[in-house]
Short mmCIF file of C-alpha atoms in Angstrom, two decimals:
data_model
loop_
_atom_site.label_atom_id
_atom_site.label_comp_id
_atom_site.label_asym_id
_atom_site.label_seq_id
_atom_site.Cartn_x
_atom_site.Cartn_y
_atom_site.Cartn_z
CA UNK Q 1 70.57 53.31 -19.04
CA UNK Q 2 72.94 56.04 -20.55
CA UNK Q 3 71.29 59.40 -21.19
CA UNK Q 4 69.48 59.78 -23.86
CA UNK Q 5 68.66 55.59 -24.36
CA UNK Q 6 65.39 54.79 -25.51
CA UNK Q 7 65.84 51.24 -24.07
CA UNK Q 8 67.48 49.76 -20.45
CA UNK Q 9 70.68 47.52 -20.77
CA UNK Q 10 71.60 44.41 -18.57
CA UNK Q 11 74.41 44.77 -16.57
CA UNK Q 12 77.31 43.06 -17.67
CA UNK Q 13 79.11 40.19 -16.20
CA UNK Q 14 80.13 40.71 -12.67
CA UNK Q 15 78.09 43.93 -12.02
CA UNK Q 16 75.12 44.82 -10.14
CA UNK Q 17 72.72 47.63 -10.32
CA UNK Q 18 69.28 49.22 -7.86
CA UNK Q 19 66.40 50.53 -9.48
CA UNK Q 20 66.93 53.62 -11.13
CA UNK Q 21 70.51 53.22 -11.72
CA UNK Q 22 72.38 55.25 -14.21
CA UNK Q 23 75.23 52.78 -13.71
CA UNK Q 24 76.53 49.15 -13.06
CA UNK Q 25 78.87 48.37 -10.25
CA UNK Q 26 81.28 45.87 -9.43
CA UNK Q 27 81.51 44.19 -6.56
CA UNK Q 28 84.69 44.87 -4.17
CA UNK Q 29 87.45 42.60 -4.77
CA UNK Q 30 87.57 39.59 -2.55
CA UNK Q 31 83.78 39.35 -3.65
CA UNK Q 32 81.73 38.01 -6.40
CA UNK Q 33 78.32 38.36 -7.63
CA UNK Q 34 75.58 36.29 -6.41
CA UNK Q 35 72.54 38.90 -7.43
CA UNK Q 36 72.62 41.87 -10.51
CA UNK Q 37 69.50 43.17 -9.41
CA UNK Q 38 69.76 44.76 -6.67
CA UNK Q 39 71.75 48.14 -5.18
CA UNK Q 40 73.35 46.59 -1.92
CA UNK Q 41 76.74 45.31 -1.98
CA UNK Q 42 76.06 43.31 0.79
CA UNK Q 43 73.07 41.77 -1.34
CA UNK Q 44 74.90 41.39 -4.73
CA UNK Q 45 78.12 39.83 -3.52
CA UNK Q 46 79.61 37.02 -1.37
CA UNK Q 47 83.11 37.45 -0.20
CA UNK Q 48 85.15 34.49 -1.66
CA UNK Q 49 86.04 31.40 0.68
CA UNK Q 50 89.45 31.17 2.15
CA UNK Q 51 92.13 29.28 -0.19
CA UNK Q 52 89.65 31.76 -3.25
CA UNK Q 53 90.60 35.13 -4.45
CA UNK Q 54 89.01 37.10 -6.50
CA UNK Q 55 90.04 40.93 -8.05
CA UNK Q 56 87.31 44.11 -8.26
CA UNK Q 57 85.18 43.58 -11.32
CA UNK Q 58 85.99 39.53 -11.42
CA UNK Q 59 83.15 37.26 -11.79
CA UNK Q 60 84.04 34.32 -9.60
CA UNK Q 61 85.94 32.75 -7.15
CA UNK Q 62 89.24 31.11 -8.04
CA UNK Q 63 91.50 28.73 -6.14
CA UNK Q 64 94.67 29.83 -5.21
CA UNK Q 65 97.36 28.45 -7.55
CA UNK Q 66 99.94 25.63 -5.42
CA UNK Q 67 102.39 27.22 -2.98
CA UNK Q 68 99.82 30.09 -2.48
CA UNK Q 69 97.30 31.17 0.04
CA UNK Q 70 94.59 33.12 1.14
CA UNK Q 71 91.96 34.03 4.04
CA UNK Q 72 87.84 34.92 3.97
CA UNK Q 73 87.34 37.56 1.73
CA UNK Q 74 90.76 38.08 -0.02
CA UNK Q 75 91.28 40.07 -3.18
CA UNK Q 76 94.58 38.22 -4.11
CA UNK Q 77 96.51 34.40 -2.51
CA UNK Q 78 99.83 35.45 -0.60
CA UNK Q 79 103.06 33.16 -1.10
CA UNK Q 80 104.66 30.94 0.84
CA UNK Q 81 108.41 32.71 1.64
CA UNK Q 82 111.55 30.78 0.66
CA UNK Q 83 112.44 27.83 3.18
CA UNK Q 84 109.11 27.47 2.92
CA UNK Q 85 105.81 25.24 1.80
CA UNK Q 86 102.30 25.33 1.59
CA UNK Q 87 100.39 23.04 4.51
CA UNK Q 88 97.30 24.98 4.03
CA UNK Q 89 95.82 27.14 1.54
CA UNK Q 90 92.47 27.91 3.34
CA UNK Q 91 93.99 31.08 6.20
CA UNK Q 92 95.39 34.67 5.77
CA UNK Q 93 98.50 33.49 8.54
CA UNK Q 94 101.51 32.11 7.22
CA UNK Q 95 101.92 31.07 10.12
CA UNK Q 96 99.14 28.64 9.96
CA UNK Q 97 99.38 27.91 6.32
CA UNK Q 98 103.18 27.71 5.48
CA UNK Q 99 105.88 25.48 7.36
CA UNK Q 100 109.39 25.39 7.30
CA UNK Q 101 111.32 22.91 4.94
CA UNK Q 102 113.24 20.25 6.49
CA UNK Q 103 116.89 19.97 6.73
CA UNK Q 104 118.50 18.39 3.83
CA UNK Q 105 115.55 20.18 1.54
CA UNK Q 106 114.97 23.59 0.00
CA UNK Q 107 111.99 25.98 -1.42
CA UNK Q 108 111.83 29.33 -3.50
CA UNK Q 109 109.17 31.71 -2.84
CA UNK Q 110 105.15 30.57 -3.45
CA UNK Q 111 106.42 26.75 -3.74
CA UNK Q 112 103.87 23.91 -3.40
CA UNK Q 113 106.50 21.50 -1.80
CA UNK Q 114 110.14 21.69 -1.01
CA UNK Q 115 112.75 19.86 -3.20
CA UNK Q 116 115.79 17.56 -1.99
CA UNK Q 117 119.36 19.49 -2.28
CA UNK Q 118 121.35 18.22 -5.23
CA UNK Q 119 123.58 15.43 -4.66
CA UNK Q 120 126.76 17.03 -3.25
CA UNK Q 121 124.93 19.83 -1.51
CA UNK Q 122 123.26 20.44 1.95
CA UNK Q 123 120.93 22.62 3.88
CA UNK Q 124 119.21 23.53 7.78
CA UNK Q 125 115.90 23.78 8.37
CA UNK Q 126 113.58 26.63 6.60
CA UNK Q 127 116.55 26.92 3.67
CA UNK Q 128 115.50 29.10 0.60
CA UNK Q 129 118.91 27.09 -1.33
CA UNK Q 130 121.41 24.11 -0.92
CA UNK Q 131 124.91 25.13 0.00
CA UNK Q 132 127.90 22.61 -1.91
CA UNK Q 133 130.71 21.00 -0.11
CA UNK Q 134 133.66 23.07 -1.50
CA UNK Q 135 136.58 21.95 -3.25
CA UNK Q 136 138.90 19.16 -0.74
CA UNK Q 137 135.94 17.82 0.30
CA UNK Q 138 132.69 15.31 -0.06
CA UNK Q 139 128.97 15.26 1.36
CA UNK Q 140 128.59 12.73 4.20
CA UNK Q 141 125.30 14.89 5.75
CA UNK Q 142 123.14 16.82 3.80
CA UNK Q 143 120.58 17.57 6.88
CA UNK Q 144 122.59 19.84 8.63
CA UNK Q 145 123.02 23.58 8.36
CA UNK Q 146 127.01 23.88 8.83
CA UNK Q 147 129.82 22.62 6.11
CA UNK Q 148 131.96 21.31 9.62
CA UNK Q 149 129.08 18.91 9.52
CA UNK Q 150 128.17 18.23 6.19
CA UNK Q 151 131.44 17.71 4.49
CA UNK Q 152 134.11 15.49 4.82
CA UNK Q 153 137.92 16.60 3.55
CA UNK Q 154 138.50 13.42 1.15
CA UNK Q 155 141.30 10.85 2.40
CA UNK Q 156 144.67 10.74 1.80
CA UNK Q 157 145.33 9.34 -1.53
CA UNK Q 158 142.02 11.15 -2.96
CA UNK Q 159 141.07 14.70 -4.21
CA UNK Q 160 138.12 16.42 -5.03
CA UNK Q 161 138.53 19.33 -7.60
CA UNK Q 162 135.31 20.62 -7.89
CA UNK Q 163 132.29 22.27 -5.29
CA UNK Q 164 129.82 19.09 -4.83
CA UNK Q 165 131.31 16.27 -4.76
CA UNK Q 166 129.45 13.28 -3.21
CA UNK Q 167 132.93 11.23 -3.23
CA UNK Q 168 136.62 11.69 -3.86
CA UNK Q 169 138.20 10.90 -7.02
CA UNK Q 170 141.47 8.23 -5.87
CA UNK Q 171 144.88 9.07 -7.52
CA UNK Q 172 146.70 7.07 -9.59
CA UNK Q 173 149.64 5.35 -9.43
CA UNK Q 174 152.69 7.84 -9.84
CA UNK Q 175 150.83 10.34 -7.87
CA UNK Q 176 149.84 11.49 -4.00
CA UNK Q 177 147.81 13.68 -2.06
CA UNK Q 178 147.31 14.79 1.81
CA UNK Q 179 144.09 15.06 3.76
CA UNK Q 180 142.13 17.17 1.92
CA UNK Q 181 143.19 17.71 -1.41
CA UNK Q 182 142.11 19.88 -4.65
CA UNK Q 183 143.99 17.64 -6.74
CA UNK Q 184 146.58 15.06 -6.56
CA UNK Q 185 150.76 16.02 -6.69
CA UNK Q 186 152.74 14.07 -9.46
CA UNK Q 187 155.90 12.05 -7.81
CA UNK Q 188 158.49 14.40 -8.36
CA UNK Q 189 162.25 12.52 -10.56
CA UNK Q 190 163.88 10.04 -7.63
CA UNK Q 191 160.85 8.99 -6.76
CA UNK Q 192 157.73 6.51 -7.48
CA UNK Q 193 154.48 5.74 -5.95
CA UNK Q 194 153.39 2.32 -7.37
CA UNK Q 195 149.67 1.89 -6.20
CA UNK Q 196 146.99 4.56 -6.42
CA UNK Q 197 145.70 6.13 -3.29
CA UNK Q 198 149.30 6.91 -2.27
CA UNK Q 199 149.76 9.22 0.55
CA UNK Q 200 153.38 9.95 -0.29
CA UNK Q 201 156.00 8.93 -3.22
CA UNK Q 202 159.17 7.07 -2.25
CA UNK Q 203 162.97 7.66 -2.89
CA UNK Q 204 164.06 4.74 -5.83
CA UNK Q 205 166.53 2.13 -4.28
CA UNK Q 206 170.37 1.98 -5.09
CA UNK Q 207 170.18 0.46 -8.76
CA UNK Q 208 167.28 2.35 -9.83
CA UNK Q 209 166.45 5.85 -11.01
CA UNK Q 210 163.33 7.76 -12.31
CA UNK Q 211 164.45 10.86 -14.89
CA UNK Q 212 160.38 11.45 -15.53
CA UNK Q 213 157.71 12.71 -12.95
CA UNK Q 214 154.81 10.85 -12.33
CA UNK Q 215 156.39 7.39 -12.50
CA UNK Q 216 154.92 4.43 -10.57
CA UNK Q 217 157.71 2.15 -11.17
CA UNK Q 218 161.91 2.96 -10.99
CA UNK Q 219 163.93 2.21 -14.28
CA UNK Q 220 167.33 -0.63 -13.31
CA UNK Q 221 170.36 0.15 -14.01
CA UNK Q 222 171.47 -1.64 -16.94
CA UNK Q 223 174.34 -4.63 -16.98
CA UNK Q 224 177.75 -3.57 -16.60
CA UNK Q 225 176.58 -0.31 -13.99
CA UNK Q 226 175.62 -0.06 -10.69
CA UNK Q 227 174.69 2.95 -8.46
CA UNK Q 228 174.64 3.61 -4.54
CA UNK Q 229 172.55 6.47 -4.55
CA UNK Q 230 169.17 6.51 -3.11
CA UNK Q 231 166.77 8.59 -5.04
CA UNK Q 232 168.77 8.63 -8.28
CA UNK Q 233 167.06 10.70 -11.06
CA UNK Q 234 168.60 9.84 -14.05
CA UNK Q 235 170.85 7.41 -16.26
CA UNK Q 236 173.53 9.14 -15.23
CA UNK Q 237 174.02 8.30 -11.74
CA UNK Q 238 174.85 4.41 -12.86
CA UNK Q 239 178.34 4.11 -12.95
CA UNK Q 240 180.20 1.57 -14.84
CA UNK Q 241 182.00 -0.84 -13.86
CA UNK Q 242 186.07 -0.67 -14.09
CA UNK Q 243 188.20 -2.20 -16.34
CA UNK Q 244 188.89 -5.47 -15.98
CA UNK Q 245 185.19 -6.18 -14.56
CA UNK Q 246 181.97 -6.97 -15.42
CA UNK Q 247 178.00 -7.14 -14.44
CA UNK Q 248 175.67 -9.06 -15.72
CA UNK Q 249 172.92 -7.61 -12.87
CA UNK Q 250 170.56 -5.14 -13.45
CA UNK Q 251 169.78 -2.35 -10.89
CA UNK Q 252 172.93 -3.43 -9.11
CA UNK Q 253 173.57 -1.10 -6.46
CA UNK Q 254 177.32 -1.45 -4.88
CA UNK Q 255 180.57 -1.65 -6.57
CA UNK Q 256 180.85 -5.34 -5.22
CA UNK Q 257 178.33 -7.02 -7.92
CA UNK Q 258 181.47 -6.29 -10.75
CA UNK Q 259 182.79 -9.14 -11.14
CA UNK Q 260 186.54 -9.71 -12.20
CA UNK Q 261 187.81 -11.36 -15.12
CA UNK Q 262 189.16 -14.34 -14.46
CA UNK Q 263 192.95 -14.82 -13.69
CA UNK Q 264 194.59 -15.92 -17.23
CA UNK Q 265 192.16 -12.79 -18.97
CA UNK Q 266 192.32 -9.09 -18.86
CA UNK Q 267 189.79 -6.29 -20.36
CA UNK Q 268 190.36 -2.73 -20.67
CA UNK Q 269 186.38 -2.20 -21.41
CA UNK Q 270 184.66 -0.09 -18.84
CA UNK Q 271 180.68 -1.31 -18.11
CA UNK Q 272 181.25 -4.50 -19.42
CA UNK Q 273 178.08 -7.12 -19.29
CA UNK Q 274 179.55 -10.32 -19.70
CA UNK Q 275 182.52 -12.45 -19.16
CA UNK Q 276 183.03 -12.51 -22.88
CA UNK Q 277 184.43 -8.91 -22.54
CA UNK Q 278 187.65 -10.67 -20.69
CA UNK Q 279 190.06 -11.68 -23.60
CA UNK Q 280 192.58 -14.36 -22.89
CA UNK Q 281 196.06 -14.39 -22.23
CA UNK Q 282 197.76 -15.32 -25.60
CA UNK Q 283 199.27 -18.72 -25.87
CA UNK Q 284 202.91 -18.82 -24.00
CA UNK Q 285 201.39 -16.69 -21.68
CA UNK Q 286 199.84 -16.73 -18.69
CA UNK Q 287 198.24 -14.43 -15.61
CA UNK Q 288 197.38 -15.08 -12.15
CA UNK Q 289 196.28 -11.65 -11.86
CA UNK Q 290 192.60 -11.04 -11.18
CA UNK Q 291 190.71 -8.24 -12.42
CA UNK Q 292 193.40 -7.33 -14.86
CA UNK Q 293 192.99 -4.84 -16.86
CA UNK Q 294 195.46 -5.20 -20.14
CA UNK Q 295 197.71 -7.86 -21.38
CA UNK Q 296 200.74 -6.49 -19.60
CA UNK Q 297 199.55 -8.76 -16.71
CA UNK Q 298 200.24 -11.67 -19.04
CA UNK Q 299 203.78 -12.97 -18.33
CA UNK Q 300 205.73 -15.56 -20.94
CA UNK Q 301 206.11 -18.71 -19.79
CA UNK Q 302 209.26 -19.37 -18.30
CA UNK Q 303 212.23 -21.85 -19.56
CA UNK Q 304 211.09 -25.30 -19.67
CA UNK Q 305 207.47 -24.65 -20.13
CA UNK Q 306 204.83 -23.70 -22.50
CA UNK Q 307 201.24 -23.48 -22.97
CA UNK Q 308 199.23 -24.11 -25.89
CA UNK Q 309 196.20 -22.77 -24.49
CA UNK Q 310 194.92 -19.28 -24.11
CA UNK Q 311 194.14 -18.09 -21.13
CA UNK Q 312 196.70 -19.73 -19.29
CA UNK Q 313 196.78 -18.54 -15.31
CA UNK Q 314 199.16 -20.49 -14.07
#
């Protein structure tokens, strides 16, 4: 009782008290009360189980929360430390009540169980986090503790452009890439990859040309032009046929596919397409000239002969 009280109070919750007692007390933490009437600790209060915890002044025993831990008499439940999980709550060792996550798995501190690393990411054994395969590269192993083993650089003909990648992204036609690579290289003018996956981009034949990067086909050369050049990268390298020639080939690539006009015709045109460009001889005329390349090649018939016909070449 307080001084002064007509009347003795109870003791509240949790507390003990002997005769005589001025006071209440609470039992030490790791304790609880089993008996309020009485002066001796060792009396009043039961230390808590192990896996239990209980603070000064509590009134019970309470399990320790998942991924925690405790011995025989303990005010408070330890954690498990990262890399770590609970195997059994009821010691004061972590030895004996935490074990070490397995490779390929991860735990923060005080967890219950470990969790799986992400998809594109990896650990060792006992890991408090998941490392991710960088940039170039893909998971093949995420149970190991080193990237050497755990990633793989992505083909030729792939990329990876981002940290955790569980597979390469291919390229696409009109693009490459080496061993290894962040992100794929566009096939620079001359040049053409046509399938994806390509691990280099190739020169355009004679008779073709690419003026645009990133193509996965070459452009022809139209009728009436033809180029030699390997690699061409633009319009401009098709040359036209002479005068007195024509091509009616695209992506012709030697001088040899113009074609002459036909003796008896003649055309001054330059990258002429068809035979149609040659224009006859006139009537009274004639040419046994190939090729020709203006009427001047067209000779009058001589005394004693004529021709009604154009186009005469003999």
């Amino acid at each position: 009782s307080t001084p002064g009280s007509s009347t003795c109070s109870l003791c509240d919750t949790g507390k003990y008290s002997g005769i005589g007692a001025a006071n209440c007390t609470s039992c030490s933490a790791g304790k609880s009360l089993i008996e309020s009437a009485t002066g001796d600790e060792s009396v009043a209060c039961l230390a808590c189980s192990a896996g239990k915890f209980i603070s000064s002044g509590g009134t019970s025993c309470i399990s320790c929360s998942p991924g925690k831990y405790s011995g025989y008499n303990a005010g408070s439940c330890i954690s498990c430390s990262a890399g770590k999980h609970l195997i059994n709550p009821q010691t004061g060792n972590e030895t004996d009540a935490c074990t070490n996550c397995t490779a390929g798995k991860y735990s923060r501190i005080s967890a219950a169980d470990c969790s799986s690393c992400d998809i594109g990411s990896f650990s060792g054994v006992g890991f408090a986090k998941c490392t991710f395969c960088a940039k170039g590269k893909y998971l093949t192993n995420n149970a190991t503790e080193t990237e050497i083993d755990a990633c793989t650089a992505c083909d030729i003909g792939k990329y990876s452009n981002m940290k955790g990648r569980s597979s390469c992204i291919s390229c696409t036609a009109g693009k490459f890439s080496p061993p290894g690579a962040t992100n794929c290289t566009v096939c620079a003018v001359g040049k053409f990859s046509k399938n994806k996956e390509a691990s280099f981009c190739t020169k355009c034949v004679a008779g073709k040309f690419t003026s645009s990067t990133g193509l996965h086909v070459c452009s022809d050369c139209i009728e009436g032009k033809f180029s030699t050049l390997i690699g061409a990268s633009s319009e401009t390298n098709c040359t036209d046929c002479g005068a007195g020639k024509f091509s009616n080939s695209k992506g012709a690539s030697s001088y040899s596919s113009c074609t002459d006009c036909a003796a008896g015709k003649f055309s001054s045109a330059k990258g002429a397409q068809t035979s149609n460009t040659c224009t006859d001889c006139d009537a009274g005329k004639y040419s046994g000239v190939t090729g020709a390349t203006s009427d001047a090649t067209c000779s009058d018939c001589s005394a004693g002969k004529y021709s009604r016909a154009t186009g005469a070449s003999i």
